[in-house]
Tab-separated table of C-alpha atoms and ligand atoms in Angstrom:
chain	number	residue	atom	x	y	z
L	26	MET	CA	106.443	-152.370	31.151
L	27	ILE	CA	108.384	-154.416	33.701
L	28	LEU	CA	110.634	-153.018	36.434
L	29	ALA	CA	112.963	-155.745	37.711
L	30	LEU	CA	115.358	-155.951	40.660
L	31	GLU	CA	118.208	-158.390	41.238
L	32	THR	CA	120.261	-158.490	44.452
L	33	SER	CA	121.173	-162.151	44.872
L	34	CYS	CA	124.917	-161.590	45.252
L	35	ASP	CA	127.044	-158.444	45.240
L	36	ASP	CA	125.643	-156.544	42.253
L	37	THR	CA	122.753	-154.172	42.879
L	38	CYS	CA	120.698	-154.327	39.691
L	39	ALA	CA	117.557	-152.684	38.348
L	40	ALA	CA	116.199	-152.854	34.806
L	41	VAL	CA	113.249	-151.778	32.733
L	42	LEU	CA	111.861	-153.957	29.963
L	43	THR	CA	109.306	-152.474	27.575
L	44	ALA	CA	106.125	-154.232	26.543
L	45	GLY	CA	107.840	-154.920	23.226
L	46	GLY	CA	110.618	-156.847	24.989
L	47	GLU	CA	113.265	-154.171	24.583
L	48	VAL	CA	115.743	-153.524	27.403
L	49	ALA	CA	115.138	-149.823	28.058
L	50	ALA	CA	117.561	-149.729	31.016
L	51	ASN	CA	119.939	-152.219	32.591
L	52	VAL	CA	121.622	-150.695	35.635
L	53	ILE	CA	124.328	-152.759	37.337
L	54	SER	CA	126.019	-151.271	40.357
L	55	SER	CA	128.987	-153.483	41.186
L	56	GLN	CA	129.849	-152.907	44.796
L	57	GLY	CA	133.586	-153.317	44.271
L	58	ILE	CA	134.163	-153.472	48.017
L	59	HIS	CA	134.608	-157.214	48.349
L	60	ASP	CA	137.872	-157.380	46.409
L	61	ARG	CA	140.007	-156.795	49.477
L	62	PHE	CA	138.396	-159.787	51.209
L	63	GLY	CA	138.991	-162.107	48.252
L	64	GLY	CA	135.295	-162.969	48.066
L	65	VAL	CA	131.828	-161.633	48.749
L	66	VAL	CA	130.980	-160.937	52.402
L	67	PRO	CA	127.193	-161.461	52.678
L	68	GLU	CA	126.511	-158.892	55.422
L	69	ILE	CA	128.523	-156.220	53.629
L	70	ALA	CA	126.785	-157.018	50.344
L	71	SER	CA	123.408	-156.720	52.027
L	72	ARG	CA	124.213	-153.355	53.615
L	73	HIS	CA	125.409	-151.971	50.310
L	74	HIS	CA	122.327	-153.239	48.491
L	75	LEU	CA	120.298	-151.264	50.993
L	76	GLU	CA	122.295	-148.121	50.212
L	77	LEU	CA	122.265	-148.582	46.444
L	78	ILE	CA	118.888	-150.075	45.548
L	79	GLY	CA	116.928	-146.815	45.664
L	80	ASP	CA	119.348	-145.067	43.344
L	81	ALA	CA	119.535	-148.090	41.052
L	82	VAL	CA	115.733	-148.051	40.636
L	83	ASP	CA	115.676	-144.274	40.065
L	84	ASP	CA	118.511	-144.555	37.578
L	85	ALA	CA	116.832	-147.386	35.651
L	86	LEU	CA	113.558	-145.447	35.399
L	87	ALA	CA	115.396	-142.272	34.342
L	88	ARG	CA	117.377	-144.107	31.658
L	89	ALA	CA	114.184	-145.709	30.388
L	90	ASP	CA	112.549	-142.280	30.442
L	91	ALA	CA	109.733	-143.825	32.464
L	92	GLU	CA	107.784	-143.159	35.641
L	93	LEU	CA	106.924	-145.688	38.296
L	94	SER	CA	103.246	-145.052	37.548
L	95	GLU	CA	103.784	-146.438	34.022
L	96	VAL	CA	105.110	-149.779	35.282
L	97	ASP	CA	102.742	-152.774	34.891
L	98	LEU	CA	104.689	-155.448	36.732
L	99	ILE	CA	107.452	-155.583	39.358
L	100	ALA	CA	109.842	-158.524	39.004
L	101	VAL	CA	112.430	-159.643	41.529
L	102	THR	CA	114.893	-162.455	42.168
L	103	ARG	CA	113.616	-164.626	44.991
L	104	GLY	CA	116.530	-167.091	45.056
L	105	PRO	CA	118.894	-168.844	45.023
L	106	GLY	CA	121.511	-166.515	46.455
L	107	LEU	CA	122.657	-164.859	49.665
L	108	VAL	CA	119.639	-164.585	51.958
L	109	ALA	CA	120.471	-161.165	53.405
L	110	ALA	CA	121.163	-159.816	49.921
L	111	LEU	CA	118.009	-161.291	48.368
L	112	LEU	CA	115.906	-159.842	51.198
L	113	VAL	CA	116.810	-156.280	50.218
L	114	GLY	CA	115.610	-156.814	46.646
L	115	LEU	CA	112.462	-158.689	47.621
L	116	SER	CA	111.476	-156.179	50.316
L	117	THR	CA	112.045	-153.275	47.940
L	118	ALA	CA	110.059	-154.988	45.201
L	119	LYS	CA	107.182	-155.705	47.587
L	120	ALA	CA	107.139	-152.094	48.745
L	121	LEU	CA	107.187	-150.706	45.198
L	122	ALA	CA	104.515	-153.130	44.007
L	123	ALA	CA	102.277	-152.624	47.041
L	124	ALA	CA	102.499	-148.838	46.811
L	125	TYR	CA	100.984	-148.994	43.312
L	126	GLU	CA	98.961	-152.180	43.916
L	127	LEU	CA	100.876	-153.821	41.091
L	128	PRO	CA	101.340	-157.558	40.572
L	129	LEU	CA	104.718	-159.054	41.444
L	130	ALA	CA	106.639	-161.805	39.626
L	131	ALA	CA	109.039	-163.775	41.836
L	132	VAL	CA	111.827	-165.052	39.595
L	133	ASP	CA	114.275	-167.907	40.037
L	134	HIS	CA	117.781	-166.527	39.468
L	135	LEU	CA	118.807	-169.467	37.275
L	136	HIS	CA	115.684	-169.104	35.152
L	137	GLY	CA	116.863	-165.509	34.792
L	138	HIS	CA	120.257	-166.570	33.417
L	139	ILE	CA	118.470	-168.824	30.916
L	140	ALA	CA	115.998	-166.060	30.008
L	141	ALA	CA	118.878	-163.745	29.035
L	142	SER	CA	118.775	-165.791	25.828
L	143	PHE	CA	115.216	-164.595	25.135
L	144	LEU	CA	116.471	-161.019	24.769
L	145	GLU	CA	117.932	-159.258	21.742
L	146	PRO	CA	120.535	-159.322	20.249
L	147	ALA	CA	121.343	-163.012	20.868
L	148	THR	CA	117.857	-164.527	21.008
L	149	LEU	CA	117.606	-168.283	20.921
L	150	GLU	CA	114.287	-170.115	20.654
L	151	PRO	CA	113.697	-173.202	22.813
L	152	PRO	CA	114.232	-176.080	22.757
L	153	PHE	CA	117.921	-175.637	23.552
L	154	VAL	CA	120.609	-176.719	25.973
L	155	SER	CA	121.653	-173.980	28.370
L	156	LEU	CA	125.105	-173.821	29.948
L	157	VAL	CA	125.314	-171.315	32.787
L	158	ALA	CA	128.743	-170.798	34.346
L	159	SER	CA	129.302	-168.012	36.844
L	160	GLY	CA	130.983	-167.383	40.173
L	161	GLY	CA	128.021	-168.786	42.053
L	162	HIS	CA	126.688	-171.569	39.854
L	163	THR	CA	127.525	-173.927	37.034
L	164	PHE	CA	124.871	-176.100	35.444
L	165	LEU	CA	123.487	-177.516	32.243
L	166	ALA	CA	119.767	-177.492	31.587
L	167	ARG	CA	117.412	-178.625	28.915
L	168	VAL	CA	115.064	-175.760	28.105
L	169	ASP	CA	111.893	-176.802	26.272
L	170	ASP	CA	109.932	-173.590	26.696
L	171	LYS	CA	110.413	-170.131	28.151
L	172	GLY	CA	108.825	-170.856	31.537
L	173	PRO	CA	110.583	-171.707	34.800
L	174	GLY	CA	110.186	-175.462	34.305
L	175	TYR	CA	113.619	-176.045	32.768
L	176	HIS	CA	115.165	-179.438	33.387
L	177	VAL	CA	118.577	-179.539	35.074
L	178	LEU	CA	120.829	-182.078	33.348
L	179	GLY	CA	123.935	-181.596	35.457
L	180	GLN	CA	125.489	-179.214	37.934
L	181	THR	CA	128.671	-178.672	39.827
L	182	LEU	CA	129.235	-180.929	42.790
L	183	ASP	CA	131.596	-178.438	44.448
L	184	ASP	CA	133.017	-175.157	43.098
L	185	ALA	CA	131.437	-173.148	40.299
L	186	ALA	CA	133.519	-172.561	37.149
L	187	GLY	CA	133.945	-168.865	37.968
L	188	GLU	CA	135.030	-169.818	41.465
L	189	ALA	CA	137.645	-172.114	39.934
L	190	PHE	CA	138.884	-169.185	37.848
L	191	ASP	CA	138.924	-166.947	40.924
L	192	LYS	CA	140.756	-169.457	43.114
L	193	GLY	CA	143.298	-170.136	40.376
L	194	ALA	CA	143.806	-166.423	39.868
L	195	ARG	CA	144.431	-165.995	43.556
L	196	LEU	CA	147.079	-168.745	43.590
L	197	LEU	CA	148.766	-166.946	40.702
L	198	GLY	CA	148.784	-163.656	42.583
L	199	LEU	CA	145.957	-161.971	40.659
L	200	GLY	CA	143.152	-159.938	42.268
L	201	TYR	CA	139.533	-160.905	42.926
L	202	PRO	CA	137.478	-161.670	40.906
L	203	GLY	CA	140.237	-163.072	38.767
L	204	GLY	CA	138.639	-164.730	35.735
L	205	ALA	CA	139.295	-161.916	33.287
L	206	ALA	CA	142.811	-161.294	34.645
L	207	LEU	CA	143.649	-164.986	34.378
L	208	GLU	CA	142.435	-164.981	30.774
L	209	ARG	CA	144.712	-162.012	30.006
L	210	LEU	CA	147.712	-163.654	31.674
L	211	ALA	CA	147.000	-166.903	29.803
L	212	ARG	CA	147.331	-165.166	26.431
L	213	ASP	CA	151.129	-165.299	26.727
L	214	GLY	CA	151.153	-168.885	27.963
L	215	ASP	CA	151.213	-172.387	26.529
L	216	PRO	CA	147.960	-174.241	27.322
L	217	GLU	CA	149.767	-177.567	26.846
L	218	ALA	CA	152.609	-176.772	29.256
L	219	PHE	CA	150.976	-178.412	32.262
L	220	SER	CA	148.336	-181.067	32.520
L	221	PHE	CA	145.481	-180.346	34.908
L	222	PRO	CA	142.539	-182.644	35.709
L	223	THR	CA	139.225	-182.009	33.936
L	224	ALA	CA	137.195	-184.406	36.115
L	225	ALA	CA	137.121	-186.700	33.092
L	226	ALA	CA	136.385	-189.643	35.378
L	227	LEU	CA	133.106	-188.021	36.263
L	228	ARG	CA	130.595	-189.615	33.918
L	229	GLY	CA	127.395	-187.861	33.037
L	230	LEU	CA	126.790	-184.154	33.088
L	231	ASP	CA	127.878	-183.051	36.550
L	232	PHE	CA	130.911	-180.835	37.047
L	233	SER	CA	133.673	-180.828	39.651
L	234	PHE	CA	136.331	-178.140	39.915
L	235	ALA	CA	137.680	-178.618	43.440
L	236	GLY	CA	140.344	-181.124	42.340
L	237	LEU	CA	141.565	-178.757	39.665
L	238	LYS	CA	142.214	-175.959	42.136
L	239	THR	CA	144.041	-178.362	44.485
L	240	SER	CA	146.122	-179.580	41.582
L	241	LEU	CA	147.216	-176.023	40.792
L	242	LEU	CA	148.022	-175.455	44.465
L	243	TYR	CA	150.358	-178.488	44.504
L	244	ARG	CA	151.914	-177.479	41.192
L	245	VAL	CA	152.687	-174.009	42.505
L	246	ARG	CA	154.185	-175.507	45.680
L	247	ASP	CA	156.334	-177.956	43.722
L	248	LEU	CA	157.620	-175.284	41.372
L	249	GLY	CA	158.577	-172.911	44.145
L	250	GLU	CA	158.237	-169.161	44.139
L	251	ARG	CA	160.772	-168.247	41.452
L	252	GLU	CA	159.802	-170.927	38.969
L	253	THR	CA	156.094	-170.240	39.501
L	254	GLU	CA	156.744	-166.574	38.780
L	255	ARG	CA	158.631	-167.441	35.599
L	256	ARG	CA	155.918	-169.815	34.374
L	257	ARG	CA	152.833	-167.945	35.500
L	258	ALA	CA	151.449	-167.497	31.978
L	259	ASP	CA	151.906	-171.209	31.190
L	260	LEU	CA	150.180	-172.150	34.448
L	261	ALA	CA	147.290	-169.772	33.709
L	262	ALA	CA	146.879	-171.015	30.135
L	263	SER	CA	146.947	-174.683	31.147
L	264	TYR	CA	144.595	-174.123	34.047
L	265	GLN	CA	142.163	-172.178	31.867
L	266	ARG	CA	142.293	-174.896	29.249
L	267	ALA	CA	141.218	-177.479	31.847
L	268	ILE	CA	138.184	-175.404	32.873
L	269	VAL	CA	137.197	-174.715	29.276
L	270	GLN	CA	137.610	-178.379	28.430
L	271	ALA	CA	135.463	-179.500	31.384
L	272	LEU	CA	132.683	-177.109	30.364
L	273	ALA	CA	132.855	-177.852	26.641
L	274	VAL	CA	132.966	-181.644	26.980
L	275	ARG	CA	129.845	-181.659	29.143
L	276	ALA	CA	128.019	-179.199	26.920
L	277	GLU	CA	128.809	-181.461	23.987
L	278	ARG	CA	127.556	-184.496	25.922
L	279	ALA	CA	124.341	-182.656	26.827
L	280	LEU	CA	123.749	-181.780	23.178
L	281	ALA	CA	124.355	-185.380	22.154
L	282	SER	CA	122.121	-186.860	24.843
L	283	THR	CA	119.229	-184.487	24.125
L	284	GLY	CA	119.696	-184.504	20.371
L	285	LEU	CA	119.401	-180.710	20.392
L	286	GLN	CA	121.368	-178.494	18.056
L	287	ARG	CA	121.174	-175.225	19.981
L	288	LEU	CA	123.305	-174.078	22.876
L	289	ALA	CA	122.737	-170.999	25.023
L	290	VAL	CA	125.602	-169.854	27.225
L	291	GLY	CA	125.338	-167.528	30.201
L	292	GLY	CA	126.976	-166.465	33.451
L	293	GLY	CA	130.105	-164.371	33.912
L	294	VAL	CA	132.408	-167.105	32.578
L	295	ALA	CA	130.666	-166.809	29.178
L	296	ALA	CA	132.861	-163.729	28.692
L	297	ASN	CA	135.879	-166.022	28.408
L	298	GLY	CA	137.380	-165.893	24.911
L	299	PRO	CA	138.843	-169.411	24.709
L	300	LEU	CA	135.520	-170.855	26.018
L	301	ARG	CA	133.545	-168.992	23.357
L	302	GLU	CA	135.956	-170.132	20.715
L	303	ARG	CA	135.856	-173.758	21.887
L	304	LEU	CA	132.036	-173.800	22.011
L	305	GLY	CA	131.944	-172.136	18.605
L	306	ARG	CA	133.673	-175.206	17.210
L	307	LEU	CA	130.884	-177.545	18.369
L	308	GLY	CA	129.062	-176.766	15.145
L	309	VAL	CA	125.674	-176.036	16.728
L	310	GLU	CA	123.633	-172.837	16.810
L	311	LEU	CA	125.187	-170.819	19.606
L	312	GLY	CA	123.519	-168.041	21.618
L	313	ILE	CA	125.828	-166.027	23.843
L	314	PRO	CA	124.279	-162.784	25.094
L	315	PRO	CA	126.469	-159.680	25.406
L	316	ARG	CA	128.511	-159.513	28.596
L	317	GLU	CA	126.127	-157.213	30.496
L	318	LEU	CA	123.350	-159.775	30.018
L	319	CYS	CA	125.612	-162.747	30.921
L	320	THR	CA	126.802	-161.518	34.309
L	321	ASP	CA	124.212	-160.924	37.045
L	322	ASN	CA	121.713	-158.295	35.896
L	323	ALA	CA	118.051	-157.393	36.284
L	324	ALA	CA	117.202	-157.348	32.565
L	325	MET	CA	117.384	-161.150	32.548
L	326	ILE	CA	115.054	-161.206	35.582
L	327	ALA	CA	112.577	-159.005	33.709
L	328	SER	CA	112.915	-161.307	30.716
L	329	ALA	CA	112.110	-164.387	32.823
L	330	ALA	CA	109.235	-162.573	34.557
L	331	ARG	CA	107.327	-162.527	31.262
L	332	TYR	CA	106.970	-166.305	31.563
L	333	VAL	CA	106.183	-166.509	35.293
L	334	GLU	CA	102.671	-166.413	36.781
L	335	PRO	CA	102.562	-163.041	38.577
L	336	LEU	CA	101.059	-162.763	42.055
L	337	PRO	CA	98.331	-160.133	42.388
L	338	PHE	CA	98.408	-157.507	45.148
L	339	PRO	CA	98.528	-158.254	48.102
L	340	ASP	CA	99.259	-162.013	47.768
L	341	TYR	CA	103.038	-161.517	47.587
L	342	LEU	CA	103.478	-159.677	50.861
L	343	GLU	CA	104.192	-162.917	52.730
L	344	LEU	CA	106.697	-164.174	50.162
L	345	ASP	CA	110.128	-165.254	51.426
L	346	VAL	CA	113.510	-165.705	49.733
L	347	TYR	CA	115.355	-169.028	49.325
L	348	ALA	CA	119.100	-169.531	49.625
L	349	THR	CA	119.921	-172.610	47.592
L	350	GLY	CA	118.781	-173.947	44.293
L	351	GLU	CA	117.194	-177.065	45.736
L	352	ARG	CA	113.759	-175.556	45.948
L	353	ALA	CA	113.975	-174.224	42.431
L	354	LEU	CA	115.406	-177.482	41.170
L	355	ALA	CA	112.707	-179.514	42.899
L	356	ALA	CA	110.084	-177.224	41.407
L	357	ALA	CA	111.664	-177.582	37.990
L	358	ALA	CA	111.798	-181.371	38.300
L	359	GLY	CA	108.197	-181.499	39.512
F	9	KG4	O1	127.763	-164.015	36.588
F	9	KG4	P1	128.782	-163.323	37.404
F	9	KG4	O2	129.063	-161.880	37.125
F	9	KG4	O3	128.405	-163.344	38.915
F	9	KG4	C1	127.995	-164.492	39.577
F	9	KG4	O4	126.772	-164.803	39.559
F	9	KG4	O5	128.865	-165.150	40.128
F	9	KG4	O6	130.113	-164.162	37.271
F	9	KG4	C2	131.318	-163.737	37.847
F	9	KG4	C3	132.365	-164.802	37.596
F	9	KG4	C4	133.620	-164.573	38.407
F	9	KG4	O7	133.980	-165.777	39.018
F	9	KG4	C5	134.623	-164.133	37.355
F	9	KG4	O8	135.953	-164.491	37.663
F	9	KG4	C6	134.143	-164.867	36.136
F	9	KG4	O9	132.730	-164.806	36.210
F	9	KG4	N1	134.614	-164.241	34.895
F	9	KG4	C7	135.449	-164.821	34.018
F	9	KG4	C8	135.715	-163.876	32.999
F	9	KG4	N2	135.031	-162.729	33.293
F	9	KG4	C9	134.357	-162.978	34.459
F	9	KG4	N3	135.966	-166.049	33.993
F	9	KG4	C10	136.757	-166.357	32.958
F	9	KG4	N4	137.086	-165.501	31.968
F	9	KG4	C11	136.588	-164.260	31.941
F	9	KG4	N5	136.902	-163.426	30.940
F	10	ZN	ZN1	124.130	-165.452	38.601
């Protein structure tokens, strides 16, 4: 049985995975306190992780009807993410593991998003192409096996897709995070009403969303307050279409270049209806986990931990977190 923790951003997560690979508990405590700042404040996230992590662990064990003494392995996200936030999860995991002299599996957050596809009910067997699009990251990877050695094919050069949704939502007067609200607003709009850039000039498999957000900003300025208000749904629908198009075109390119016929999708943006529909039309085997396994969660970290070499007690006590993906990417490339 694996007890996993995930605190890389603003969700305090704990999960229990049984030896049979069943998610016995998947606790996600969304802090909900960053909305008023229009983004996640790292120090506040860290402080709240500290307050919530104990209860999240207790809750996960209670839901799984399990005791800490029955746990065989502690898994935790080591990076990439917010350093102060990651530290709370890693320190807690070390303490729990050390107290029971258990081994510890340090998991790469992005490997976690990929490993969500190794869980029921949307299991996908490698090799496959993985598209992960969330508020913090957007990348395409070739996944040949279940271990952490996935191969990154392309990634965003600036904003993440979810960030593009959030920034667009903000310009249209919606709250944070705004992806779901923008999708709802877009339902009444015409996706062809405005033309927004999809970074089509960018060859290869990297993404860029910064120009898109700027383009919406100028459009809103040009239209003026009243006209923007009148055409909000059209703006949302057209803007959403550009993001979906940018993601789908590159996913399609990745499938073509690898010759693979399977696509796994993860990250919070995978909840987006038009994106799911668009990817569904690619005609390949599609694996999109349920929403609670797509957004940040600890069940995916437990899933990944099964394919990571665990560190025996007390070798992990010196372990540190890492902020950016470079280390993970370098490790993956190596
Ligand atoms: O994976 P996630 O929960 O957290 C991060 O690791 O960032 O992703 C959150 C992101 C936010 O940017 C949010 O606006 C976006 O996913 N999102 C959506 C939808 N639901 C959440 N974007 C588009 N359409 C949605 N329905
Ligand atoms: Zn994430």
